[in-house]
Amino acid sequence: MMRKLFAVAAASALTLAMSTTAFAAAWKQDKTGQWRYMTSDSTWLTSTTTPDGYQVDVNGYWNGQPSTKAAQQASGNAQDQGESAVSQYKVNGNRIFKITEASLDEASNSYQIKADLFDTAFKTNDEIKAIKKGDTVELPGVGKLTAENNAGRGVLRASTAPKKDGTTPKESGYSVRLTDAAGNHYMLSAQRLRKTNADNSTSEVILRPVATGIALTLPTYRSSQRVNGTSRYSSTKKMIENKMMFEATLKGSEITELKDTVYNYDTTTTPVYSADAGHGHLANKDEY
C-alpha cells in the first residue's frame, strides 16, 4: 500500500513539474502513459538525468522515481555534487567521455578516473535552422566557418496534419553546409558535425569539447555494454588501459552504467580540443 502511495505521489510531482516548466522542456507522454524527455532537436534523452532531475533509462523512459534535484540540494554530499558537476554542462546530443587518467584504489574495488567530456552535437536544430547563406558560424575547437547555403531539411513532411494518435508530425532535422578558410567542407546537423577535406580524400566526425578533468569512480565489477547494433566490444579493463571513450549513467560521481561507443572504432572521429572547454585545456590534445 505504501509503495502504491509513493508511486502516485511521485507521478503527481512529475505531472506538476511538467505542467509548469517541463512541458516547455519537451516532456512527452505516450499512449501507454509513460513519460519521455524530448530535446529541442526532437531526440529522446536516454540513460541520463534530465535537466529537471529525473532519471530516464536506455529507452528514454522515466524510471518512476522522484526528481533527484531536491535530494541533491538537501544532502550536499560528494556523490550528489559529482552528478551536479557534470549536469551543469549543456549537451545537445549524446554525452561522450574520454579517459585521460585512471588508477586502481588500494583495495582494488574501483578505478579513479579523470575524463574529458564531449558532445556529439555542436548546435540544436533550432539554432541550425536560423543559419543563412554567408553567415559566420563559430564552433568550439573548430573556429570560424562560413555557411555555403541556407539551412534546410533533407526530407520535407508531406503533411503536418495530426497523426491517428493525436500527435503532430515533427519537422525533419535541419542541416547546413559550411566551409573554412582552407577550403575544407563541413555538414552540420543537430546530430553531428562531419568534415570533408578540400580534396575530398578524407571525411571525419568531430566531437564538441565540453569539459575536462572530470573525476569519476568506476567499480571494478562494472561490466561494459556492447555498442548497439554492432559486434564491437571492449571490456572494462581494456577501456581503462587504452584510455577509450564511453557513455555512462552516473549516480553522483560513480559510474552505474558503462557503455562502449562506436566512436572507439570509427577512425574518422576526432575529438577536437578548445581553450573554451570547462576546467582548462584538454589534456589529450597531443594525441590528435
Tab-separated table of C-alpha atoms in Angstrom:
chain	number	residue	atom	x	y	z
A	1	MET	CA	0.000	0.000	0.000
A	2	MET	CA	2.850	2.360	0.940
A	3	ARG	CA	4.608	1.571	-2.326
A	4	LYS	CA	1.455	2.403	-4.292
A	5	LEU	CA	1.077	5.694	-2.440
A	6	PHE	CA	4.723	6.556	-3.169
A	7	ALA	CA	4.267	5.851	-6.887
A	8	VAL	CA	1.153	8.028	-7.014
A	9	ALA	CA	2.946	10.843	-5.174
A	10	ALA	CA	5.966	10.634	-7.484
A	11	ALA	CA	3.783	10.690	-10.582
A	12	SER	CA	1.847	13.656	-9.223
A	13	ALA	CA	5.074	15.554	-8.590
A	14	LEU	CA	6.273	14.844	-12.128
A	15	THR	CA	2.953	15.920	-13.633
A	16	LEU	CA	3.068	19.177	-11.650
A	17	ALA	CA	6.628	19.847	-12.822
A	18	MET	CA	5.660	19.204	-16.394
A	19	SER	CA	2.663	21.498	-16.224
A	20	THR	CA	4.948	24.390	-15.276
A	21	THR	CA	8.427	24.089	-16.744
A	22	ALA	CA	8.881	20.545	-18.002
A	23	PHE	CA	6.414	20.705	-20.861
A	24	ALA	CA	8.371	23.693	-22.114
A	25	ALA	CA	11.423	21.437	-21.925
A	26	ALA	CA	9.569	18.814	-24.003
A	27	TRP	CA	8.342	16.031	-21.725
A	28	LYS	CA	6.022	13.758	-23.722
A	29	GLN	CA	3.629	11.005	-22.596
A	30	ASP	CA	2.974	8.080	-24.943
A	31	LYS	CA	-0.217	6.016	-25.349
A	32	THR	CA	0.804	3.655	-22.527
A	33	GLY	CA	1.098	6.557	-20.098
A	34	GLN	CA	4.898	6.516	-19.883
A	35	TRP	CA	6.911	9.728	-19.898
A	36	ARG	CA	9.935	10.522	-22.101
A	37	TYR	CA	12.039	13.674	-22.374
A	38	MET	CA	12.425	15.145	-25.890
A	39	THR	CA	15.158	17.703	-26.582
A	40	SER	CA	14.673	20.768	-28.763
A	41	ASP	CA	16.128	18.883	-31.742
A	42	SER	CA	13.439	16.181	-31.438
A	43	THR	CA	15.653	13.445	-29.957
A	44	TRP	CA	14.955	11.498	-26.771
A	45	LEU	CA	17.287	11.753	-23.784
A	46	THR	CA	18.446	8.250	-22.770
A	47	SER	CA	20.427	6.751	-19.874
A	48	THR	CA	20.855	10.068	-18.110
A	49	THR	CA	19.340	12.646	-15.776
A	50	THR	CA	17.005	15.195	-17.349
A	51	PRO	CA	17.617	18.906	-16.707
A	52	ASP	CA	14.849	18.888	-14.088
A	53	GLY	CA	16.399	15.978	-12.189
A	54	TYR	CA	14.502	12.874	-13.368
A	55	GLN	CA	16.220	9.641	-14.429
A	56	VAL	CA	15.439	8.105	-17.844
A	57	ASP	CA	16.517	4.608	-18.915
A	58	VAL	CA	18.227	3.340	-22.089
A	59	ASN	CA	14.934	3.667	-23.986
A	60	GLY	CA	14.315	7.183	-22.700
A	61	TYR	CA	11.513	6.311	-20.251
A	62	TRP	CA	11.223	7.930	-16.809
A	63	ASN	CA	12.007	5.343	-14.109
A	64	GLY	CA	9.116	6.427	-11.893
A	65	GLN	CA	11.325	7.913	-9.178
A	66	PRO	CA	11.142	11.493	-7.860
A	67	SER	CA	13.469	14.191	-9.115
A	68	THR	CA	16.993	13.918	-7.746
A	69	LYS	CA	17.453	17.695	-7.679
A	70	ALA	CA	15.732	18.137	-4.323
A	71	ALA	CA	17.743	15.269	-2.840
A	72	GLN	CA	20.986	16.743	-4.149
A	73	GLN	CA	20.211	20.145	-2.702
A	74	ALA	CA	19.267	18.632	0.645
A	75	SER	CA	22.197	16.261	1.098
A	76	GLY	CA	25.010	18.242	-0.471
A	77	ASN	CA	27.288	15.208	-0.200
A	78	ALA	CA	30.163	14.446	-2.559
A	79	GLN	CA	28.216	11.893	-4.571
A	80	ASP	CA	25.432	14.355	-5.350
A	81	GLN	CA	27.893	17.108	-6.142
A	82	GLY	CA	29.617	14.824	-8.635
A	83	GLU	CA	26.497	14.490	-10.782
A	84	SER	CA	25.814	18.208	-10.437
A	85	ALA	CA	29.296	18.949	-11.724
A	86	VAL	CA	28.516	17.016	-14.909
A	87	SER	CA	24.897	18.110	-15.300
A	88	GLN	CA	25.830	21.781	-15.280
A	89	TYR	CA	27.244	21.445	-18.797
A	90	LYS	CA	24.890	21.807	-21.740
A	91	VAL	CA	24.976	18.768	-24.017
A	92	ASN	CA	22.919	18.964	-27.217
A	93	GLY	CA	23.482	15.397	-28.415
A	94	ASN	CA	24.952	12.381	-26.643
A	95	ARG	CA	27.371	12.721	-23.734
A	96	ILE	CA	30.737	11.103	-24.555
A	97	PHE	CA	33.553	10.724	-22.017
A	98	LYS	CA	37.213	10.039	-22.842
A	99	ILE	CA	39.516	8.669	-20.168
A	100	THR	CA	42.693	10.692	-19.646
A	101	GLU	CA	43.851	9.190	-16.334
A	102	ALA	CA	42.881	6.058	-14.396
A	103	SER	CA	44.209	4.327	-11.284
A	104	LEU	CA	43.063	1.413	-9.133
A	105	ASP	CA	42.372	2.178	-5.474
A	106	GLU	CA	44.298	0.401	-2.695
A	107	ALA	CA	41.520	-2.114	-2.048
A	108	SER	CA	41.183	-2.836	-5.815
A	109	ASN	CA	37.466	-2.148	-5.565
A	110	SER	CA	37.240	0.720	-8.026
A	111	TYR	CA	39.045	2.805	-10.621
A	112	GLN	CA	39.520	6.501	-10.001
A	113	ILE	CA	39.118	8.162	-13.389
A	114	LYS	CA	39.775	11.585	-14.845
A	115	ALA	CA	37.839	12.109	-18.070
A	116	ASP	CA	37.171	14.744	-20.705
A	117	LEU	CA	33.567	15.347	-21.722
A	118	PHE	CA	32.462	15.725	-25.351
A	119	ASP	CA	29.155	16.310	-27.093
A	120	THR	CA	28.159	14.626	-30.367
A	121	ALA	CA	26.351	17.828	-31.421
A	122	PHE	CA	27.531	21.425	-31.716
A	123	LYS	CA	24.157	23.171	-32.055
A	124	THR	CA	20.452	22.479	-31.599
A	125	ASN	CA	18.068	22.042	-34.506
A	126	ASP	CA	16.541	25.481	-33.848
A	127	GLU	CA	19.968	27.142	-33.854
A	128	ILE	CA	20.883	25.488	-37.159
A	129	LYS	CA	17.528	26.406	-38.687
A	130	ALA	CA	18.365	30.112	-38.242
A	131	ILE	CA	21.650	29.953	-40.226
A	132	LYS	CA	21.611	31.743	-43.604
A	133	LYS	CA	23.979	31.629	-46.571
A	134	GLY	CA	27.057	33.770	-45.889
A	135	ASP	CA	26.650	33.710	-42.092
A	136	THR	CA	29.771	33.233	-39.986
A	137	VAL	CA	29.383	30.240	-37.674
A	138	GLU	CA	31.940	29.817	-34.889
A	139	LEU	CA	32.278	26.331	-33.425
A	140	PRO	CA	34.350	25.456	-30.303
A	141	GLY	CA	37.655	23.837	-31.213
A	142	VAL	CA	36.966	24.274	-34.938
A	143	GLY	CA	36.934	28.043	-35.429
A	144	LYS	CA	35.045	30.358	-37.758
A	145	LEU	CA	33.195	28.783	-40.685
A	146	THR	CA	31.077	30.303	-43.442
A	147	ALA	CA	27.642	28.981	-44.390
A	148	GLU	CA	27.507	27.856	-48.034
A	149	ASN	CA	23.714	27.721	-48.109
A	150	ASN	CA	20.607	28.442	-46.082
A	151	ALA	CA	19.930	25.712	-43.537
A	152	GLY	CA	17.358	23.273	-44.865
A	153	ARG	CA	15.686	19.963	-44.198
A	154	GLY	CA	16.832	16.849	-46.001
A	155	VAL	CA	13.303	15.439	-46.056
A	156	LEU	CA	10.116	17.530	-46.118
A	157	ARG	CA	6.949	16.358	-44.407
A	158	ALA	CA	4.126	15.560	-46.842
A	159	SER	CA	1.607	16.690	-44.237
A	160	THR	CA	1.509	18.419	-40.873
A	161	ALA	CA	-1.938	17.063	-40.060
A	162	PRO	CA	-2.254	15.289	-36.689
A	163	LYS	CA	-1.500	11.559	-36.676
A	164	LYS	CA	-4.011	8.894	-35.599
A	165	ASP	CA	-2.596	9.007	-32.068
A	166	GLY	CA	-3.311	12.755	-31.914
A	167	THR	CA	0.305	13.902	-32.115
A	168	THR	CA	1.555	16.336	-34.758
A	169	PRO	CA	4.422	15.293	-37.062
A	170	LYS	CA	7.713	16.939	-36.170
A	171	GLU	CA	9.832	18.816	-38.672
A	172	SER	CA	12.728	16.868	-40.104
A	173	GLY	CA	16.091	17.949	-38.732
A	174	TYR	CA	17.881	20.903	-40.319
A	175	SER	CA	21.424	20.833	-41.660
A	176	VAL	CA	23.741	23.349	-43.311
A	177	ARG	CA	26.931	23.173	-45.381
A	178	LEU	CA	29.895	25.150	-44.046
A	179	THR	CA	33.432	25.858	-45.234
A	180	ASP	CA	36.636	27.129	-43.630
A	181	ALA	CA	39.425	29.340	-44.940
A	182	ALA	CA	41.453	26.286	-46.010
A	183	GLY	CA	38.665	25.031	-48.264
A	184	ASN	CA	37.546	22.160	-46.027
A	185	HIS	CA	33.810	21.444	-46.056
A	186	TYR	CA	31.527	20.639	-43.126
A	187	MET	CA	27.983	19.318	-42.786
A	188	LEU	CA	26.399	20.498	-39.536
A	189	SER	CA	23.236	18.905	-38.148
A	190	ALA	CA	21.761	18.559	-34.682
A	191	GLN	CA	23.226	15.045	-34.525
A	192	ARG	CA	26.817	15.599	-35.644
A	193	LEU	CA	29.443	17.679	-37.424
A	194	ARG	CA	31.150	15.945	-40.354
A	195	LYS	CA	34.227	17.395	-42.009
A	196	THR	CA	35.470	16.611	-45.529
A	197	ASN	CA	38.873	17.948	-46.513
A	198	ALA	CA	39.356	20.197	-49.528
A	199	ASP	CA	40.319	17.396	-51.958
A	200	ASN	CA	37.532	15.061	-50.694
A	201	SER	CA	40.087	12.387	-49.768
A	202	THR	CA	39.061	12.027	-46.112
A	203	SER	CA	35.953	12.572	-44.026
A	204	GLU	CA	35.673	12.676	-40.258
A	205	VAL	CA	33.124	13.253	-37.499
A	206	ILE	CA	34.132	15.908	-34.970
A	207	LEU	CA	33.021	15.918	-31.333
A	208	ARG	CA	32.413	19.165	-29.455
A	209	PRO	CA	34.670	19.776	-26.400
A	210	VAL	CA	32.627	20.462	-23.272
A	211	ALA	CA	34.747	19.958	-20.126
A	212	THR	CA	37.981	18.412	-18.882
A	213	GLY	CA	39.316	16.849	-15.709
A	214	ILE	CA	36.017	15.345	-14.518
A	215	ALA	CA	36.601	12.960	-11.586
A	216	LEU	CA	34.599	9.722	-11.761
A	217	THR	CA	34.595	6.416	-9.890
A	218	LEU	CA	34.126	3.097	-11.702
A	219	PRO	CA	33.617	-0.094	-9.616
A	220	THR	CA	35.848	-2.900	-10.882
A	221	TYR	CA	32.881	-5.275	-11.125
A	222	ARG	CA	31.049	-2.983	-13.538
A	223	SER	CA	30.912	-4.606	-16.987
A	224	SER	CA	30.805	-2.512	-20.136
A	225	GLN	CA	27.880	-2.804	-22.549
A	226	ARG	CA	28.329	-3.615	-26.220
A	227	VAL	CA	27.902	-0.931	-28.878
A	228	ASN	CA	24.268	-1.076	-30.047
A	229	GLY	CA	23.704	-2.789	-33.381
A	230	THR	CA	27.323	-3.925	-33.834
A	231	SER	CA	29.623	-6.773	-32.838
A	232	ARG	CA	32.115	-4.310	-31.370
A	233	TYR	CA	33.004	-4.831	-27.731
A	234	SER	CA	35.710	-3.704	-25.328
A	235	SER	CA	35.879	-4.937	-21.748
A	236	THR	CA	36.023	-2.506	-18.840
A	237	LYS	CA	39.682	-3.360	-18.310
A	238	LYS	CA	40.534	-2.739	-21.962
A	239	MET	CA	38.700	0.596	-21.934
A	240	ILE	CA	40.682	1.672	-18.865
A	241	GLU	CA	44.063	0.501	-20.170
A	242	ASN	CA	43.601	2.083	-23.613
A	243	LYS	CA	42.009	5.291	-22.296
A	244	MET	CA	38.989	4.806	-24.523
A	245	MET	CA	35.718	6.694	-24.908
A	246	PHE	CA	32.471	5.665	-23.251
A	247	GLU	CA	28.930	6.696	-22.451
A	248	ALA	CA	27.770	6.464	-18.861
A	249	THR	CA	24.909	6.738	-16.416
A	250	LEU	CA	26.051	8.404	-13.206
A	251	LYS	CA	24.921	8.342	-9.606
A	252	GLY	CA	26.849	11.197	-8.144
A	253	SER	CA	30.394	10.701	-9.390
A	254	GLU	CA	30.000	6.897	-9.594
A	255	ILE	CA	29.501	5.243	-12.966
A	256	THR	CA	26.480	2.963	-12.557
A	257	GLU	CA	26.231	2.016	-16.237
A	258	LEU	CA	29.191	1.877	-18.628
A	259	LYS	CA	28.531	1.692	-22.354
A	260	ASP	CA	31.058	1.225	-25.137
A	261	THR	CA	30.680	3.667	-28.034
A	262	VAL	CA	31.078	3.447	-31.796
A	263	TYR	CA	33.472	6.401	-31.589
A	264	ASN	CA	36.119	3.992	-30.265
A	265	TYR	CA	36.108	2.157	-33.602
A	266	ASP	CA	35.252	4.844	-36.144
A	267	THR	CA	38.732	6.029	-37.124
A	268	THR	CA	37.215	9.119	-38.752
A	269	THR	CA	36.120	10.529	-35.392
A	270	THR	CA	38.130	13.415	-33.966
A	271	PRO	CA	37.532	14.939	-30.513
A	272	VAL	CA	38.758	18.493	-31.033
A	273	TYR	CA	40.265	20.486	-28.186
A	274	SER	CA	39.497	24.019	-27.189
A	275	ALA	CA	40.668	26.549	-24.635
A	276	ASP	CA	36.984	27.281	-24.062
A	277	ALA	CA	36.298	23.793	-22.683
A	278	GLY	CA	35.492	23.716	-18.966
A	279	HIS	CA	38.342	23.159	-16.455
A	280	GLY	CA	41.014	24.467	-18.835
A	281	HIS	CA	42.765	22.854	-21.787
A	282	LEU	CA	42.078	19.279	-22.856
A	283	ALA	CA	44.871	17.077	-21.559
A	284	ASN	CA	44.714	14.732	-24.570
A	285	LYS	CA	45.189	17.329	-27.286
A	286	ASP	CA	48.613	15.980	-28.304
A	287	GLU	CA	47.020	12.686	-29.349
A	288	TYR	CA	45.294	14.362	-32.314
